[in-house]
Coordinates of C-alpha atoms and ligand atoms in Angstrom, one line a residue:
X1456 CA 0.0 0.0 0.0
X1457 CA 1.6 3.4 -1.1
X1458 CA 0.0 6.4 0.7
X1459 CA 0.5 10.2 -0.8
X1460 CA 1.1 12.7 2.6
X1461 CA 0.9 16.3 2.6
X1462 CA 2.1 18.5 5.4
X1463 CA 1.8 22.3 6.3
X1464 CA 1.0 23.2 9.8
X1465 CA 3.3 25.9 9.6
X1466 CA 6.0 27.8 7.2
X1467 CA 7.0 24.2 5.3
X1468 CA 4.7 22.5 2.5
X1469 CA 5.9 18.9 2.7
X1470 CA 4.9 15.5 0.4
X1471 CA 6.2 12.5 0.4
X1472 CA 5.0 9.2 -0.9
X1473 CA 5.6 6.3 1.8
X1474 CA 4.7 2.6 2.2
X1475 CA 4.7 -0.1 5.1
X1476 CA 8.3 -1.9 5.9
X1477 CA 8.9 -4.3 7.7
X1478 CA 8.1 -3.4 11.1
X1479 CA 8.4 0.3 9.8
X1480 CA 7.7 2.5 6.8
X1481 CA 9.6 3.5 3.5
X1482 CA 9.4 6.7 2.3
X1483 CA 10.1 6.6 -1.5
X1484 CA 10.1 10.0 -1.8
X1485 CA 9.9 13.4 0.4
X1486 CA 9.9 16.9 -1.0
X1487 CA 10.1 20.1 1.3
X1488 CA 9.4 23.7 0.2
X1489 CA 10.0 26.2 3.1
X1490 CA 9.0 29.7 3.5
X1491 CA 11.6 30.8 6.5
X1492 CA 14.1 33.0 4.4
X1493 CA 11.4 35.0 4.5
X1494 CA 9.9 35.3 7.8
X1495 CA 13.9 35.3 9.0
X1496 CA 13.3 38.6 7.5
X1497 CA 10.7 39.4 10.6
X1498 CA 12.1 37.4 12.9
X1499 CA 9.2 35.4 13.1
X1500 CA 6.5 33.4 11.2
X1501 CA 3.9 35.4 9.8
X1502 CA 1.0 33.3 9.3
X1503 CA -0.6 34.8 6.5
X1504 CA 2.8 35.0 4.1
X1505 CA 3.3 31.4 5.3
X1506 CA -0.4 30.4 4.0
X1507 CA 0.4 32.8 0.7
X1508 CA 3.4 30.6 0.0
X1509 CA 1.9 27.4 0.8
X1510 CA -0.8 28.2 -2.1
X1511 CA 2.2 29.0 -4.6
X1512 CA 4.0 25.5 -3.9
X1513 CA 1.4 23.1 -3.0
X1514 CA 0.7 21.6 -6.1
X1515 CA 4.3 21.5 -7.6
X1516 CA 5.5 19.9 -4.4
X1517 CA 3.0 17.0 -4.8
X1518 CA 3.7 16.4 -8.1
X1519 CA 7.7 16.3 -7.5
X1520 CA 7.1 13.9 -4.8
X1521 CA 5.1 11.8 -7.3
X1522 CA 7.2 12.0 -10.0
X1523 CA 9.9 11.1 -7.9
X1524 CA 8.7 8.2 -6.4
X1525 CA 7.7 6.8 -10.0
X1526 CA 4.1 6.4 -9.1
X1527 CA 0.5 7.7 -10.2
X1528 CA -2.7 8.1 -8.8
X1529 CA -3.3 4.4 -9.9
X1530 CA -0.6 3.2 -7.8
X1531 CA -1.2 5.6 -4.8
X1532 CA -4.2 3.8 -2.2
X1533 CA -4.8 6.7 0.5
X1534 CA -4.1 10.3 0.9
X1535 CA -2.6 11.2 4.7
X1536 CA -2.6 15.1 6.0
X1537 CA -1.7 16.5 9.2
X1538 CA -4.8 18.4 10.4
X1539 CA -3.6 19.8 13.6
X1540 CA -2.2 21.3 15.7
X1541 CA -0.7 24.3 13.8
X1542 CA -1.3 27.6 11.8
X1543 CA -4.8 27.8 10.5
X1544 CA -4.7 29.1 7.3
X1545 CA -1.5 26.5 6.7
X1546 CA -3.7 23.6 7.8
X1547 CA -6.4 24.9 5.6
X1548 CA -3.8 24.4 2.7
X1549 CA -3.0 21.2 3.2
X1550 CA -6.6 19.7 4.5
X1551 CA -8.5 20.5 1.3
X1552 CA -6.0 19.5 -1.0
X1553 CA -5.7 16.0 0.7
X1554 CA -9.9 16.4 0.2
X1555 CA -9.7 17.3 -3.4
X1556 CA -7.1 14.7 -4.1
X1557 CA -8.9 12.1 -2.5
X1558 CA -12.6 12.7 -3.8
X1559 CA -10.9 13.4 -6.9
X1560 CA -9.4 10.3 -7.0
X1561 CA -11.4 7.9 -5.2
X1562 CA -9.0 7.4 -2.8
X1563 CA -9.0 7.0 1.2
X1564 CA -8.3 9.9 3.4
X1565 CA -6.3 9.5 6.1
X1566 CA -6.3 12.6 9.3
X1567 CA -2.6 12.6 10.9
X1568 CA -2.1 14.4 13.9
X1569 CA 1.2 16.5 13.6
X1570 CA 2.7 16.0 16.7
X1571 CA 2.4 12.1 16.8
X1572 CA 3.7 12.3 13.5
X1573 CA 6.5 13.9 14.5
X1574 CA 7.6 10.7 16.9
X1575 CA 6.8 8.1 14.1
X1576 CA 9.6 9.7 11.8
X1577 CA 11.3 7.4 14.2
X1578 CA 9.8 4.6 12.5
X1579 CA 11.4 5.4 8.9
X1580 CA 13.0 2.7 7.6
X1581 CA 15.2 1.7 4.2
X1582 CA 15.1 -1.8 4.5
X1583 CA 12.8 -4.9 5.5
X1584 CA 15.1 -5.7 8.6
X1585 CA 16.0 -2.6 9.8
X1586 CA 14.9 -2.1 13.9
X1587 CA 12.5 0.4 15.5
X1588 CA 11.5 1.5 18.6
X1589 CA 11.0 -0.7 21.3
X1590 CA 8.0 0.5 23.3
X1591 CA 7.2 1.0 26.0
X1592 CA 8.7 4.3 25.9
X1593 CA 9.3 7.4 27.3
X1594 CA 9.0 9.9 24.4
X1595 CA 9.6 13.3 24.3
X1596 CA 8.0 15.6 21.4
X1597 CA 9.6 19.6 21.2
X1598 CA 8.5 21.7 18.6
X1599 CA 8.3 25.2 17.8
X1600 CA 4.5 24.8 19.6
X1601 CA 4.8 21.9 21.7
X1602 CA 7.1 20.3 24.5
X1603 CA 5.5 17.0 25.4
X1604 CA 6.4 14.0 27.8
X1605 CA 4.4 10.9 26.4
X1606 CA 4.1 7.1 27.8
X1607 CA 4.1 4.9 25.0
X1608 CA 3.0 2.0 25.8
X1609 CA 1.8 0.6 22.1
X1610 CA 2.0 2.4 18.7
X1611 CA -2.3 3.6 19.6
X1612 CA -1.6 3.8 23.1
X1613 CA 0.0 7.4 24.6
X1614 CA -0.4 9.0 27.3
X1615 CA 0.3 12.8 28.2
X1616 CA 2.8 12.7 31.6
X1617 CA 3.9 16.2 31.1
X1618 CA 5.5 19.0 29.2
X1619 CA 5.5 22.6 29.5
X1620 CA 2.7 24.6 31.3
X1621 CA 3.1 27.9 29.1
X1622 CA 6.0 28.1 25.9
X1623 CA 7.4 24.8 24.1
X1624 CA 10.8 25.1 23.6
X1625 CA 11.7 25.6 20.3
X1626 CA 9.4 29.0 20.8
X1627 CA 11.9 29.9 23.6
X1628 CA 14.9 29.5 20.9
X1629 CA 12.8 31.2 18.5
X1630 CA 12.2 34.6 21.1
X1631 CA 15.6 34.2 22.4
X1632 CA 17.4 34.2 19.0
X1633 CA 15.0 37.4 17.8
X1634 CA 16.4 39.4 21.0
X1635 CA 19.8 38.4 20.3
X1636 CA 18.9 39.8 16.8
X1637 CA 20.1 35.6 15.5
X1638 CA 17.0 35.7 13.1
X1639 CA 14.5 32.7 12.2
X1640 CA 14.3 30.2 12.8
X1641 CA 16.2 30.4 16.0
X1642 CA 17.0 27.2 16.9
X1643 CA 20.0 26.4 14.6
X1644 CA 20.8 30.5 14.7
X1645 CA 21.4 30.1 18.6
X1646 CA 23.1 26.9 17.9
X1647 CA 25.6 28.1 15.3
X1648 CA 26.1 31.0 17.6
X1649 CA 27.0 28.9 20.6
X1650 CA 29.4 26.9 19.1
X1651 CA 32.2 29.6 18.3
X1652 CA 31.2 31.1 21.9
X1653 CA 34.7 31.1 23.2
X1654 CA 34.0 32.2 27.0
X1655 CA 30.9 32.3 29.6
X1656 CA 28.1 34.5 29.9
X1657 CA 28.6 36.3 33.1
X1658 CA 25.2 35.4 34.5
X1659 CA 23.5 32.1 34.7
X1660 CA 19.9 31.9 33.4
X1661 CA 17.1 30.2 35.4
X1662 CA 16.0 26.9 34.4
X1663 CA 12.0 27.0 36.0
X1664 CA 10.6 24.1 37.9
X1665 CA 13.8 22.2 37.0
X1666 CA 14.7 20.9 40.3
X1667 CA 11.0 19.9 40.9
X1668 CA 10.0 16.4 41.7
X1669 CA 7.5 16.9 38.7
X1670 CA 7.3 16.4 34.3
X1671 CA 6.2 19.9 34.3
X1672 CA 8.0 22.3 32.4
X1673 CA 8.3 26.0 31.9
X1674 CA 10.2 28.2 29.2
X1675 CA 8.7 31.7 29.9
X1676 CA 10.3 32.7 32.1
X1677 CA 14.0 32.0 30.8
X1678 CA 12.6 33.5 27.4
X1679 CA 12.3 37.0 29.5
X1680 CA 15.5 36.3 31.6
X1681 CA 17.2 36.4 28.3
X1682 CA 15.0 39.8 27.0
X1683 CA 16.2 41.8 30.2
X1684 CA 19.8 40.1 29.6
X1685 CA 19.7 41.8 26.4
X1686 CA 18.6 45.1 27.4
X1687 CA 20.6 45.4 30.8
X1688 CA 23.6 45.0 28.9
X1689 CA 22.3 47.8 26.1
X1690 CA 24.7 46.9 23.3
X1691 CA 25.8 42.9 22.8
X1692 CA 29.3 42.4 21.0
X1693 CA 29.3 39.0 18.8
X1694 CA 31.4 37.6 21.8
X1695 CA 29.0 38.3 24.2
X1696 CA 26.0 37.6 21.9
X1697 CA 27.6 33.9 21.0
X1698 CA 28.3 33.6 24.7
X1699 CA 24.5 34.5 25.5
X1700 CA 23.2 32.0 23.2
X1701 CA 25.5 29.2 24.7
X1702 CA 23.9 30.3 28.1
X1703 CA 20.0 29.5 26.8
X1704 CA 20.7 26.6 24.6
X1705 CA 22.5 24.8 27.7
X1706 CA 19.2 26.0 29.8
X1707 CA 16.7 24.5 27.3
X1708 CA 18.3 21.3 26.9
X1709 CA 19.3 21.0 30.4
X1710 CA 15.3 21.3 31.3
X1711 CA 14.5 19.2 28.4
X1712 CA 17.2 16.4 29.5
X1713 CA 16.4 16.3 33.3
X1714 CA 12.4 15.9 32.8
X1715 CA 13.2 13.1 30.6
X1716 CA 15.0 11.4 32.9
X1717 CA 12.8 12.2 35.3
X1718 CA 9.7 10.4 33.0
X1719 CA 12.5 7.5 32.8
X1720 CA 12.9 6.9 36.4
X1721 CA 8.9 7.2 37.1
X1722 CA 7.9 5.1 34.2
X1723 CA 11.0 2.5 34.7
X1724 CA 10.8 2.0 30.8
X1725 CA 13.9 2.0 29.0
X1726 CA 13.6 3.7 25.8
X1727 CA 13.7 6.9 24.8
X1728 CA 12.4 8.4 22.0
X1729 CA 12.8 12.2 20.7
X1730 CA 10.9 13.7 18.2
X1731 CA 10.4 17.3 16.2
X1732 CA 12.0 20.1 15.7
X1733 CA 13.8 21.1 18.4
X1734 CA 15.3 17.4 18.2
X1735 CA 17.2 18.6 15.4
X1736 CA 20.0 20.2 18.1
X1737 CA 23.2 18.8 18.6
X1738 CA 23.8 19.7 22.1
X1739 CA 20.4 18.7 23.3
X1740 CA 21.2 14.7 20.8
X1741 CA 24.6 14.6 22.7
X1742 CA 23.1 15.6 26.3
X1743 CA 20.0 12.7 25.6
X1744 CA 22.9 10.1 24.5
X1745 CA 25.1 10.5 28.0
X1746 CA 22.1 10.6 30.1
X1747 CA 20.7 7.5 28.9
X1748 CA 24.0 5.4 28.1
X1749 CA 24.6 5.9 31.9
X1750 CA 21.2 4.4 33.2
X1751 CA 21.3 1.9 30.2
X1752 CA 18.7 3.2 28.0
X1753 CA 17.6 3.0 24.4
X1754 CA 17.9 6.3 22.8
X1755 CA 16.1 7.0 19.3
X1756 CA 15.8 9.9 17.3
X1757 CA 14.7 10.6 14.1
X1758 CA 17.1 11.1 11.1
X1759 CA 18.3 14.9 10.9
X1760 CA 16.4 15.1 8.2
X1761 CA 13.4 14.5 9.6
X1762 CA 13.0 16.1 12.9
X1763 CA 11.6 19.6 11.6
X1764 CA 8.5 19.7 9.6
X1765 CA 8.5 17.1 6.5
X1766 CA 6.2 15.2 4.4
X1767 CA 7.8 12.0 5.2
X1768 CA 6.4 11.8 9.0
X1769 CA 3.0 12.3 7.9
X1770 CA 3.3 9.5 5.7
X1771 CA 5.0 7.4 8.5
X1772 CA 2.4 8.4 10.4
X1773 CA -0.7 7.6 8.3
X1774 CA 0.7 4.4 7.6
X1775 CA 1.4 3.6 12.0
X1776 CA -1.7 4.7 13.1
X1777 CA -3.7 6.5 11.1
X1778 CA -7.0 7.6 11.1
X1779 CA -9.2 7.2 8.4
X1780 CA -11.4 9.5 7.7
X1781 CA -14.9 10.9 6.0
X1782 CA -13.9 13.3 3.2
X1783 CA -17.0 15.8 4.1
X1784 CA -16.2 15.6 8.1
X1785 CA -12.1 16.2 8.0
X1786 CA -11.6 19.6 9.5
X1787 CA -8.6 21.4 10.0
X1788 CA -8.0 21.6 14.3
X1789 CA -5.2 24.2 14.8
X1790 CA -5.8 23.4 18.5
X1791 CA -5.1 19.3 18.5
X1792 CA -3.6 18.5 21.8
X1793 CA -0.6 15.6 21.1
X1794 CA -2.6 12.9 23.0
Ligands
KG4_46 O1 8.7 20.7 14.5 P1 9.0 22.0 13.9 O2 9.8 22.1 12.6 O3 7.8 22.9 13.7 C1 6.7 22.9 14.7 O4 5.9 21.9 14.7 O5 6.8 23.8 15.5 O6 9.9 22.8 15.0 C2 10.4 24.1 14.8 C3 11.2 24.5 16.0 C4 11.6 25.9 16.0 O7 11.4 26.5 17.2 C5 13.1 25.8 15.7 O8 13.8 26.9 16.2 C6 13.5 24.5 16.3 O9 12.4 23.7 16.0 N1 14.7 24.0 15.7 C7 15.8 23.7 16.4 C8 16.8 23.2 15.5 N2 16.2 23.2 14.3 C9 15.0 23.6 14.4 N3 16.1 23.9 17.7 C10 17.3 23.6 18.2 N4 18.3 23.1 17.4 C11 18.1 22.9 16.1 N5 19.1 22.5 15.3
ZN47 ZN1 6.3 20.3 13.8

């Protein structure tokens, strides 16, 4: 069964055509058209240029991903789409084409939720025998809207243990990268910065309800520690910018890494899995790997490639654990909690 998935909850337009393998799926082809140059421009998405853009490249991105696969709309059995959570008017995009195509076509239609799709890029495969996840899990989904701790117990059974009570994550890159004047999408700016930091920041930033006996998280606050960083000190060199940007990546991931664990020793499962954008960072990969090689835990993560917003998990996920659905009744739910 080859499934045709669509994508845009937010400033990327994403297809990819994917089929069941072994115990995972195959994507035989994923193509990506972003609209982040220009909202790095504004620092910021803007949801109605993202929606614009999505208009201008939805079609050709479907038919690359066709093409590219080497199928048609013979070959092709269901249509997947993430319908929520995200941008409105991006959801919109992606909803009724995935309607269109599929009462056009006389195919199924298949309602993804984006954030679950997100942790079953970690079931992409390239081969028959190639291993997956072992659940039960502990998995933890960070996006540029969400920061999730989820018990997995089956591939249809999650449930919500915690994650952040106000800002995801990724958001807290995004607003922290803006004041340090990094640009969007902040999580790889604040990154790149960090890395040729040379010294410390001369203050330490809070990390909120870290040392709490709880999964609850909170970025807020650290996201206007860093603001009144910025303006106490009036004018940032690069030095002192780069070293700024070390500061609040180490406080994200060290919050992100210690809940974890802390979902890890409350569950007593022993895998791990991260998923979505924010999974994409290098410190926060390396800080997930020592963590859990020293209590003998099963670490996944998806492919680089596949941790921001793509086409590829949406067809991973319609294939997992789909829902299929009535072409009149699928609605786009900007709102769609993870679980
Ligand atoms: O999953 P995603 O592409 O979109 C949403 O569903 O929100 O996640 C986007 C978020 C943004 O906040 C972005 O700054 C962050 O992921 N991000 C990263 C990296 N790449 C993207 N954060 C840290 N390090 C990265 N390399
Ligand atoms: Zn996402």
């Amino acid at each position: 069964m080859k499934i045709l998935a669509i994508e845009s909850s937010c400033d990327e337009t994403g297809a990819s055509i994917a089929e069941p393998c072994g115990r995972g799926v195959k994507i035989l082809a994923d193509v990506k058209a972003s609209s982040a140059e220009i909202h790095n421009k504004y620092g910021g998405i803007v949801p109605e240029v993202a929606a614009r853009e999505q208009v201008k490249v939805m079609v050709p991105v479907i038919k690359e991903a066709v093409e590219k696969a080497g199928v048609n709309k013979d070959l092709i059995e269901a249509v997947a789409v993430s319908s929520g959570p995200g941008l409105m008017g991006s959801l919109l995009m992606g909803v009724e084409t995935a309607k269109s195509l599929a009462w056009a076509w006389e195919k199924d239609l298949i309602s993804v939720n984006h954030m679950a799709a997100h942790m079953l890029a970690n079931w992409i495969v390239e081969d028959e025998g190639d291993e997956v996840p072992e659940l039960p899990a502990v998995g933890l989904v960070v996006s540029g809207g969400h920061t999730d701790l989820i018990e997995m117990k089956a591939i249809n059974k999650w449930k919500w243990i915690g994650g952040t009570r106000d800002d995801a994550a990724g958001e807290c890159l995004d607003k922290a990268a803006r004041a340090l004047g990094l640009g969007y999408p902040g999580g790889p700016a604040i990154q790149r910065a960090a890395e040729e930091a040379t010294g410390k920041w001369k203050n330490k930033l809070p990390r909120p309800m870290m040392n709490e006996d709880n999964l609850e998280m909170s970025f807020s606050g650290l996201k206007t520690a860093v603001v009144r960083e910025v303006e106490e000190a009036g004018e940032l060199n690069e030095e002192e910018t780069r070293q700024l940007a070390k500061e609040v990546n180490e406080a994200v991931v060290d919050i992100l890494v210690d809940k974890t664990m802390k979902a890890v020793n409350k569950t007593g499962v022993g895998n791990v899995i991260v998923a979505g954008g924010v999974a994409a960072s290098k410190l926060l990969r390396e800080r997930m790997e020592q963590e859990c090689e020293t209590r003998g835990v099963i670490l996944n993560f998806p492919e680089m490639k596949y941790c921001t917003d793509n086409g590829a998990m949406i067809g991973a996920a319609g294939i997992m654990r789909g829902e299929m659905v009535d072409i009149e009744k699928l609605e786009a739910n900007p709102g769609l909690e993870t679980v």
